[in-house]
mmCIF file of C-alpha atoms in Angstrom:
data_model
loop_
_atom_site.group_PDB
_atom_site.id
_atom_site.type_symbol
_atom_site.label_atom_id
_atom_site.label_comp_id
_atom_site.label_asym_id
_atom_site.label_seq_id
_atom_site.Cartn_x
_atom_site.Cartn_y
_atom_site.Cartn_z
ATOM 1 C CA MET A 1 109.044 59.911 138.696
ATOM 2 C CA SER A 2 106.228 57.418 138.407
ATOM 3 C CA ASN A 3 105.685 55.297 135.283
ATOM 4 C CA SER A 4 102.227 56.819 134.856
ATOM 5 C CA PHE A 5 103.674 60.308 134.855
ATOM 6 C CA ARG A 6 106.379 59.291 132.238
ATOM 7 C CA GLN A 7 103.695 57.676 130.148
ATOM 8 C CA ASP A 8 101.662 60.916 130.260
ATOM 9 C CA LEU A 9 104.717 62.767 128.967
ATOM 10 C CA ALA A 10 105.255 60.451 126.011
ATOM 11 C CA VAL A 11 103.430 63.135 124.115
ATOM 12 C CA ARG A 12 105.570 66.285 124.423
ATOM 13 C CA PRO A 13 104.355 68.973 122.042
ATOM 14 C CA ARG A 14 107.372 71.080 123.023
ATOM 15 C CA ARG A 15 109.699 68.658 121.229
ATOM 16 C CA ILE A 16 108.799 70.179 117.848
ATOM 17 C CA ARG A 17 109.399 73.715 119.177
ATOM 18 C CA THR A 18 112.884 73.197 120.600
ATOM 19 C CA ASP A 19 114.923 74.219 117.564
ATOM 20 C CA ALA A 20 114.524 76.573 114.663
ATOM 21 C CA TRP A 21 114.846 73.946 111.892
ATOM 22 C CA THR A 22 112.104 71.781 113.305
ATOM 23 C CA ARG A 23 109.836 74.790 113.750
ATOM 24 C CA ARG A 24 110.454 75.585 110.097
ATOM 25 C CA LEU A 25 109.664 71.967 109.045
ATOM 26 C CA VAL A 26 106.334 71.841 110.782
ATOM 27 C CA ALA A 27 105.146 75.438 110.236
ATOM 28 C CA GLU A 28 101.525 75.414 109.179
ATOM 29 C CA ASN A 29 101.554 78.822 107.486
ATOM 30 C CA ARG A 30 104.289 80.779 105.760
ATOM 31 C CA LEU A 31 104.522 84.365 104.710
ATOM 32 C CA SER A 32 106.274 85.117 101.469
ATOM 33 C CA VAL A 33 106.830 88.137 99.218
ATOM 34 C CA ASP A 34 104.258 86.547 96.882
ATOM 35 C CA ASP A 35 101.588 87.254 99.487
ATOM 36 C CA LEU A 36 102.043 91.007 99.373
ATOM 37 C CA ILE A 37 100.371 93.766 97.356
ATOM 38 C CA TRP A 38 101.612 97.340 97.830
ATOM 39 C CA PRO A 39 99.003 100.130 97.709
ATOM 40 C CA ILE A 40 100.566 103.313 96.364
ATOM 41 C CA PHE A 41 99.163 106.869 96.215
ATOM 42 C CA LEU A 42 99.541 109.071 93.133
ATOM 43 C CA GLN A 43 99.596 112.820 92.899
ATOM 44 C CA GLU A 44 99.675 115.287 89.991
ATOM 45 C CA ASP A 45 102.546 117.428 91.199
ATOM 46 C CA ASP A 46 106.140 116.349 90.880
ATOM 47 C CA GLY A 47 107.976 115.165 93.975
ATOM 48 C CA THR A 48 106.386 113.472 96.949
ATOM 49 C CA SER A 49 104.163 114.467 99.823
ATOM 50 C CA ASP A 50 103.724 112.848 103.184
ATOM 51 C CA VAL A 51 100.440 111.490 104.456
ATOM 52 C CA PRO A 52 100.451 112.884 108.027
ATOM 53 C CA SER A 53 98.231 110.210 109.510
ATOM 54 C CA MET A 54 100.269 107.349 107.918
ATOM 55 C CA PRO A 55 103.903 107.666 108.951
ATOM 56 C CA GLY A 56 106.235 106.497 106.204
ATOM 57 C CA VAL A 57 103.579 106.599 103.460
ATOM 58 C CA LYS A 58 103.983 109.105 100.638
ATOM 59 C CA ARG A 59 102.111 110.234 97.611
ATOM 60 C CA TYR A 60 104.255 109.972 94.492
ATOM 61 C CA GLY A 61 104.419 112.470 91.605
ATOM 62 C CA PRO A 62 105.182 111.458 88.005
ATOM 63 C CA ASP A 63 108.929 112.206 88.388
ATOM 64 C CA CYS A 64 109.280 109.874 91.442
ATOM 65 C CA LEU A 65 106.817 107.141 90.554
ATOM 66 C CA ILE A 66 109.061 104.926 88.446
ATOM 67 C CA GLU A 67 111.853 104.857 91.040
ATOM 68 C CA ALA A 68 109.252 103.969 93.722
ATOM 69 C CA ILE A 69 107.882 101.113 91.643
ATOM 70 C CA GLY A 70 111.405 99.915 91.026
ATOM 71 C CA GLN A 71 111.724 99.173 94.795
ATOM 72 C CA ALA A 72 108.741 96.788 94.543
ATOM 73 C CA VAL A 73 110.049 95.189 91.377
ATOM 74 C CA GLU A 74 113.483 94.634 92.921
ATOM 75 C CA LEU A 75 111.885 92.996 95.951
ATOM 76 C CA ASN A 76 109.744 90.814 93.543
ATOM 77 C CA ILE A 77 106.455 92.029 94.924
ATOM 78 C CA PRO A 78 103.871 90.620 92.489
ATOM 79 C CA ALA A 79 101.379 93.512 92.378
ATOM 80 C CA ILE A 80 100.730 97.162 93.234
ATOM 81 C CA ALA A 81 97.418 98.925 93.684
ATOM 82 C CA LEU A 82 97.039 102.421 92.427
ATOM 83 C CA PHE A 83 95.048 105.086 94.252
ATOM 84 C CA PRO A 84 94.737 108.772 93.207
ATOM 85 C CA TYR A 85 95.097 111.936 95.196
ATOM 86 C CA ASN A 86 93.221 114.326 92.922
ATOM 87 C CA ASN A 87 93.364 118.109 92.927
ATOM 88 C CA PRO A 88 90.146 119.713 94.197
ATOM 89 C CA ASP A 89 89.364 121.162 90.711
ATOM 90 C CA THR A 90 89.018 117.661 89.299
ATOM 91 C CA LYS A 91 86.350 116.607 91.821
ATOM 92 C CA THR A 92 82.831 117.047 90.554
ATOM 93 C CA ALA A 93 79.314 115.916 91.279
ATOM 94 C CA ASP A 94 79.231 113.782 88.101
ATOM 95 C CA CYS A 95 82.705 112.223 88.817
ATOM 96 C CA ARG A 96 83.712 112.564 85.140
ATOM 97 C CA GLU A 97 87.417 112.513 85.952
ATOM 98 C CA ALA A 98 86.979 108.855 87.017
ATOM 99 C CA TYR A 99 86.763 107.805 83.372
ATOM 100 C CA ASN A 100 89.146 110.387 81.826
ATOM 101 C CA PRO A 101 91.726 108.265 80.013
ATOM 102 C CA ASP A 102 94.363 110.728 81.110
ATOM 103 C CA ASN A 103 93.502 110.703 84.833
ATOM 104 C CA LEU A 104 96.098 109.897 87.450
ATOM 105 C CA ILE A 105 95.646 106.104 87.452
ATOM 106 C CA CYS A 106 95.638 105.780 83.736
ATOM 107 C CA THR A 107 98.629 108.073 83.210
ATOM 108 C CA ALA A 108 100.558 106.242 85.900
ATOM 109 C CA ALA A 109 99.661 102.829 84.445
ATOM 110 C CA ARG A 110 100.927 103.778 81.000
ATOM 111 C CA SER A 111 104.140 105.212 82.477
ATOM 112 C CA ILE A 112 104.832 102.122 84.618
ATOM 113 C CA ARG A 113 104.190 99.821 81.658
ATOM 114 C CA GLN A 114 106.839 101.651 79.627
ATOM 115 C CA HIS A 115 109.405 100.672 82.243
ATOM 116 C CA TYR A 116 108.185 97.462 83.892
ATOM 117 C CA GLN A 117 106.343 94.436 82.452
ATOM 118 C CA ASN A 118 106.781 92.033 85.383
ATOM 119 C CA ILE A 119 104.574 93.573 88.014
ATOM 120 C CA ALA A 120 100.757 93.531 88.060
ATOM 121 C CA LEU A 121 98.813 96.792 88.180
ATOM 122 C CA ILE A 122 95.510 97.003 90.089
ATOM 123 C CA GLY A 123 93.326 100.017 89.434
ATOM 124 C CA ASP A 124 91.000 101.232 92.170
ATOM 125 C CA VAL A 125 87.463 101.437 90.758
ATOM 126 C CA ALA A 126 85.430 103.741 92.984
ATOM 127 C CA LEU A 127 84.166 107.352 92.726
ATOM 128 C CA ASP A 128 85.116 108.855 96.085
ATOM 129 C CA PRO A 129 88.483 110.360 94.942
ATOM 130 C CA TYR A 130 86.622 112.100 92.077
ATOM 131 C CA ASN A 131 83.406 113.046 93.873
ATOM 132 C CA SER A 132 83.051 116.562 95.244
ATOM 133 C CA LEU A 133 80.849 115.048 97.998
ATOM 134 C CA GLY A 134 83.358 112.277 98.885
ATOM 135 C CA HIS A 135 81.010 109.378 98.212
ATOM 136 C CA ASP A 136 81.638 106.210 96.239
ATOM 137 C CA GLY A 137 78.626 106.882 94.018
ATOM 138 C CA ILE A 138 76.656 109.653 92.353
ATOM 139 C CA VAL A 139 74.609 111.586 94.897
ATOM 140 C CA LYS A 140 71.266 113.238 94.246
ATOM 141 C CA ASP A 141 69.243 114.887 96.965
ATOM 142 C CA GLY A 142 71.339 113.085 99.591
ATOM 143 C CA VAL A 143 70.747 109.624 98.032
ATOM 144 C CA ILE A 144 73.479 107.459 96.490
ATOM 145 C CA LEU A 145 72.227 106.469 93.008
ATOM 146 C CA ASN A 146 73.206 102.898 92.387
ATOM 147 C CA ASP A 147 72.555 102.296 88.694
ATOM 148 C CA GLN A 148 73.906 105.635 87.516
ATOM 149 C CA SER A 149 76.989 105.044 89.603
ATOM 150 C CA VAL A 150 77.507 101.595 88.006
ATOM 151 C CA GLU A 151 77.451 103.147 84.526
ATOM 152 C CA ILE A 152 80.387 105.368 85.449
ATOM 153 C CA LEU A 153 82.235 102.557 87.254
ATOM 154 C CA CYS A 154 82.086 100.549 84.008
ATOM 155 C CA LYS A 155 83.611 103.420 82.091
ATOM 156 C CA GLN A 156 86.275 103.859 84.792
ATOM 157 C CA ALA A 157 87.195 100.146 84.745
ATOM 158 C CA LEU A 158 87.527 100.172 80.938
ATOM 159 C CA VAL A 159 89.892 103.147 80.709
ATOM 160 C CA GLN A 160 92.042 101.650 83.431
ATOM 161 C CA VAL A 161 92.420 98.290 81.555
ATOM 162 C CA GLU A 162 93.051 100.064 78.331
ATOM 163 C CA ALA A 163 95.785 102.018 80.038
ATOM 164 C CA GLY A 164 97.624 98.935 81.184
ATOM 165 C CA CYS A 165 95.991 97.768 84.480
ATOM 166 C CA ASP A 166 95.845 93.963 84.771
ATOM 167 C CA TYR A 167 93.201 94.007 87.470
ATOM 168 C CA VAL A 168 90.385 96.327 88.423
ATOM 169 C CA GLY A 169 89.386 96.508 92.066
ATOM 170 C CA PRO A 170 85.813 97.717 92.460
ATOM 171 C CA SER A 171 85.736 99.017 95.993
ATOM 172 C CA ASP A 172 82.466 100.934 95.749
ATOM 173 C CA MET A 173 79.947 98.351 96.971
ATOM 174 C CA MET A 174 77.238 99.323 94.460
ATOM 175 C CA ASP A 175 74.788 96.499 93.608
ATOM 176 C CA GLY A 176 75.375 94.681 90.316
ATOM 177 C CA ARG A 177 78.623 96.389 89.498
ATOM 178 C CA ILE A 178 80.667 93.237 89.086
ATOM 179 C CA GLY A 179 78.514 91.773 86.387
ATOM 180 C CA ALA A 180 78.265 95.116 84.616
ATOM 181 C CA ILE A 181 81.998 95.659 84.687
ATOM 182 C CA ARG A 182 82.612 92.031 83.506
ATOM 183 C CA ASP A 183 80.268 92.578 80.529
ATOM 184 C CA THR A 184 81.885 95.912 79.693
ATOM 185 C CA LEU A 185 85.393 94.480 79.691
ATOM 186 C CA ASP A 186 84.365 91.359 77.731
ATOM 187 C CA ASP A 187 82.477 93.394 75.125
ATOM 188 C CA ALA A 188 85.613 95.512 74.609
ATOM 189 C CA GLY A 189 87.759 92.427 74.098
ATOM 190 C CA HIS A 190 89.395 92.397 77.550
ATOM 191 C CA THR A 191 88.314 88.848 78.490
ATOM 192 C CA TYR A 192 91.409 88.240 80.507
ATOM 193 C CA ALA A 193 91.336 91.407 82.516
ATOM 194 C CA LYS A 194 90.740 90.321 86.099
ATOM 195 C CA ILE A 195 88.338 91.627 88.697
ATOM 196 C CA MET A 196 89.391 91.747 92.326
ATOM 197 C CA SER A 197 86.155 92.642 93.969
ATOM 198 C CA TYR A 198 85.900 94.298 97.326
ATOM 199 C CA SER A 199 82.978 91.950 98.139
ATOM 200 C CA ALA A 200 82.892 92.416 101.904
ATOM 201 C CA LYS A 201 83.767 95.978 102.568
ATOM 202 C CA TYR A 202 82.560 97.258 105.938
ATOM 203 C CA ALA A 203 81.477 100.743 107.024
ATOM 204 C CA SER A 204 84.489 100.904 109.278
ATOM 205 C CA ALA A 205 86.102 103.568 111.399
ATOM 206 C CA PHE A 206 89.524 102.214 110.392
ATOM 207 C CA TYR A 207 89.566 104.095 107.044
ATOM 208 C CA GLY A 208 90.269 107.596 108.362
ATOM 209 C CA PRO A 209 93.933 107.878 107.353
ATOM 210 C CA PHE A 210 93.124 106.544 103.849
ATOM 211 C CA ARG A 211 90.608 109.270 103.290
ATOM 212 C CA ASP A 212 93.296 111.685 104.248
ATOM 213 C CA ALA A 213 95.692 110.081 101.777
ATOM 214 C CA VAL A 214 93.271 110.433 98.809
ATOM 215 C CA GLY A 215 91.909 113.859 99.901
ATOM 216 C CA ALA A 216 88.336 112.691 100.582
ATOM 217 C CA THR A 217 88.125 113.490 104.292
ATOM 218 C CA GLY A 218 86.848 117.072 104.175
ATOM 219 C CA ALA A 219 84.527 116.432 101.238
ATOM 220 C CA LEU A 220 82.513 113.603 102.699
ATOM 221 C CA LYS A 221 78.905 114.565 103.505
ATOM 222 C CA GLY A 222 77.222 112.029 105.741
ATOM 223 C CA ASP A 223 78.445 108.451 106.105
ATOM 224 C CA LYS A 224 78.703 105.393 103.831
ATOM 225 C CA LYS A 225 76.386 103.040 105.716
ATOM 226 C CA THR A 226 73.843 102.811 102.868
ATOM 227 C CA TYR A 227 76.355 100.896 100.676
ATOM 228 C CA GLN A 228 79.175 99.610 102.931
ATOM 229 C CA MET A 229 78.364 96.700 105.246
ATOM 230 C CA ASP A 230 77.339 96.791 108.962
ATOM 231 C CA PRO A 231 80.346 95.673 111.051
ATOM 232 C CA GLY A 232 78.054 93.394 113.021
ATOM 233 C CA ASN A 233 77.116 91.273 110.016
ATOM 234 C CA SER A 234 78.724 87.969 109.032
ATOM 235 C CA GLU A 235 76.203 86.012 107.038
ATOM 236 C CA GLU A 236 75.734 89.016 104.765
ATOM 237 C CA ALA A 237 79.409 88.807 103.795
ATOM 238 C CA LEU A 238 78.904 85.322 102.498
ATOM 239 C CA ARG A 239 75.928 86.443 100.464
ATOM 240 C CA MET A 240 77.960 89.311 98.993
ATOM 241 C CA VAL A 241 80.861 87.084 98.016
ATOM 242 C CA GLU A 242 78.581 84.476 96.432
ATOM 243 C CA ASN A 243 76.824 87.201 94.468
ATOM 244 C CA ASP A 244 80.100 88.612 93.178
ATOM 245 C CA ILE A 245 81.478 85.183 92.208
ATOM 246 C CA GLN A 246 78.324 84.525 90.228
ATOM 247 C CA GLN A 247 78.741 87.855 88.455
ATOM 248 C CA GLY A 248 82.290 87.113 87.379
ATOM 249 C CA ALA A 249 84.644 88.181 90.144
ATOM 250 C CA ASP A 250 87.996 86.357 89.881
ATOM 251 C CA MET A 251 89.082 87.249 93.447
ATOM 252 C CA VAL A 252 87.224 88.554 96.458
ATOM 253 C CA MET A 253 88.386 91.062 99.086
ATOM 254 C CA VAL A 254 87.626 91.586 102.768
ATOM 255 C CA LYS A 255 88.160 95.094 104.087
ATOM 256 C CA PRO A 256 89.234 95.945 106.825
ATOM 257 C CA GLY A 257 91.470 93.062 107.887
ATOM 258 C CA ILE A 258 92.546 92.391 111.460
ATOM 259 C CA ALA A 259 89.127 93.083 112.957
ATOM 260 C CA TYR A 260 87.503 90.833 110.362
ATOM 261 C CA LEU A 261 89.687 87.697 110.372
ATOM 262 C CA ASP A 262 86.592 85.600 111.158
ATOM 263 C CA ILE A 263 84.998 86.882 107.948
ATOM 264 C CA ILE A 264 88.084 85.993 105.930
ATOM 265 C CA HIS A 265 88.108 82.481 107.342
ATOM 266 C CA ARG A 266 84.436 81.888 106.707
ATOM 267 C CA ILE A 267 84.699 83.099 103.100
ATOM 268 C CA LYS A 268 87.750 80.969 102.289
ATOM 269 C CA SER A 269 86.306 77.913 103.983
ATOM 270 C CA THR A 270 82.969 78.302 102.319
ATOM 271 C CA PHE A 271 83.949 79.138 98.738
ATOM 272 C CA GLY A 272 87.615 78.261 98.368
ATOM 273 C CA VAL A 273 88.123 81.123 95.912
ATOM 274 C CA PRO A 274 91.170 83.428 95.865
ATOM 275 C CA THR A 275 90.540 85.555 98.947
ATOM 276 C CA MET A 276 92.374 88.812 99.596
ATOM 277 C CA ALA A 277 92.434 91.115 102.613
ATOM 278 C CA TYR A 278 93.227 94.803 103.008
ATOM 279 C CA GLN A 279 95.257 95.741 106.030
ATOM 280 C CA VAL A 280 93.778 99.194 106.027
ATOM 281 C CA SER A 281 95.238 102.557 106.877
ATOM 282 C CA GLY A 282 93.980 102.652 110.457
ATOM 283 C CA GLU A 283 95.525 99.243 111.189
ATOM 284 C CA TYR A 284 98.825 100.461 109.739
ATOM 285 C CA ALA A 285 98.675 103.788 111.651
ATOM 286 C CA MET A 286 98.014 102.065 114.976
ATOM 287 C CA ILE A 287 101.056 99.837 114.657
ATOM 288 C CA LYS A 288 103.204 102.765 113.554
ATOM 289 C CA ALA A 289 102.011 104.976 116.406
ATOM 290 C CA ALA A 290 102.440 102.314 119.082
ATOM 291 C CA SER A 291 105.965 101.410 117.899
ATOM 292 C CA ALA A 292 106.941 105.091 117.658
ATOM 293 C CA ASN A 293 106.003 105.366 121.341
ATOM 294 C CA GLY A 294 108.031 102.359 122.259
ATOM 295 C CA TRP A 295 104.977 100.342 123.214
ATOM 296 C CA LEU A 296 105.424 97.651 120.580
ATOM 297 C CA ASP A 297 108.212 95.997 118.626
ATOM 298 C CA HIS A 298 107.521 97.395 115.148
ATOM 299 C CA ASP A 299 108.895 94.625 112.975
ATOM 300 C CA ALA A 300 107.686 91.756 115.184
ATOM 301 C CA VAL A 301 104.134 93.120 115.375
ATOM 302 C CA MET A 302 104.093 93.972 111.651
ATOM 303 C CA MET A 303 105.080 90.436 110.703
ATOM 304 C CA GLU A 304 102.737 88.824 113.263
ATOM 305 C CA SER A 305 99.783 90.875 111.933
ATOM 306 C CA LEU A 306 100.544 89.732 108.363
ATOM 307 C CA MET A 307 100.824 86.119 109.487
ATOM 308 C CA ALA A 308 97.396 86.414 111.086
ATOM 309 C CA PHE A 309 95.952 87.043 107.641
ATOM 310 C CA LYS A 310 97.601 83.990 106.192
ATOM 311 C CA ARG A 311 96.374 81.893 109.146
ATOM 312 C CA ALA A 312 92.867 83.083 108.511
ATOM 313 C CA GLY A 313 93.061 81.920 104.877
ATOM 314 C CA THR A 314 94.045 84.887 102.738
ATOM 315 C CA ASP A 315 95.953 84.320 99.509
ATOM 316 C CA ALA A 316 97.314 87.908 99.408
ATOM 317 C CA ILE A 317 97.343 90.992 101.540
ATOM 318 C CA LEU A 318 97.126 94.667 100.493
ATOM 319 C CA THR A 319 99.379 96.318 102.998
ATOM 320 C CA TYR A 320 101.272 99.574 103.347
ATOM 321 C CA PHE A 321 103.944 97.451 105.080
ATOM 322 C CA ALA A 322 104.657 95.611 101.808
ATOM 323 C CA LEU A 323 108.145 97.075 101.193
ATOM 324 C CA GLU A 324 109.219 96.703 104.808
ATOM 325 C CA ALA A 325 107.879 93.254 105.131
ATOM 326 C CA ALA A 326 109.383 92.106 101.844
ATOM 327 C CA LYS A 327 112.833 93.295 102.965
ATOM 328 C CA ILE A 328 112.595 91.318 106.210
ATOM 329 C CA ILE A 329 111.375 88.170 104.337
ATOM 330 C CA LYS A 330 114.185 88.558 101.802
ATOM 331 C CA SER A 331 116.847 88.894 104.537
#
């Protein structure tokens, strides 16, 4: 071997990959239980029901909810996000069930707080689970009414916080709703209630199983492209995040996740604010389906996908894999 060849190999990047302890020492990103938020679906009836398009995901009734939350508490998952599966008779054109202080989210929050104090509760603030037309806002003559919708979203956020939610997660994409919700909460004395804004929520085809989970699939008339973002847009995401920060958002969200890692990275690099990502139902379902067919290694792909979010810059990930991932991390 020539001296020049040996000199070239003085730099051997493989040296720091040859053993597990060195790989651990030099790892640039780490995934911990602290990075996980578990989305959970609520139902009015006792017991549980399966979400057919999301294998392993269940809706929980009041009699099963506390035991389910106990799993997250035992694993030290820091937060759960609450989403309702409402009975059809509670879905109306005026979405009044959204701000009923005894609706599914509020009732669940009070129940959880009676048993657990050491896990954060995030209430979903949007009208689609309550809307007989399946939209995230009030609809009149086929048009989504922005300001009228924001008024209801403010009421919805307030009853959730008063029921025990630590965060509200406006996922509706109506203009001006973050500032309006912040003012509503502050005026009611909830200065320290936090807003996790879905600032860059795209009009994505990856949401199908979620709409199944909350019972909004059959009701939806038309699409959501007049308020959710165009998947081709990137600069717009930065404008949306900046707007929400100025209005009082404490954290910002990108949804979906894997197909939008570039957006996550740009937001975190530009603003440096707490940046969350939602590994949405379609992403979850694809991994589950591929692994069920033996095409992918379930646990390996699950953990790799979550690490991709961390590498892109996320501070936390809403994921239906939260319990499974936490168990692997703990072990």
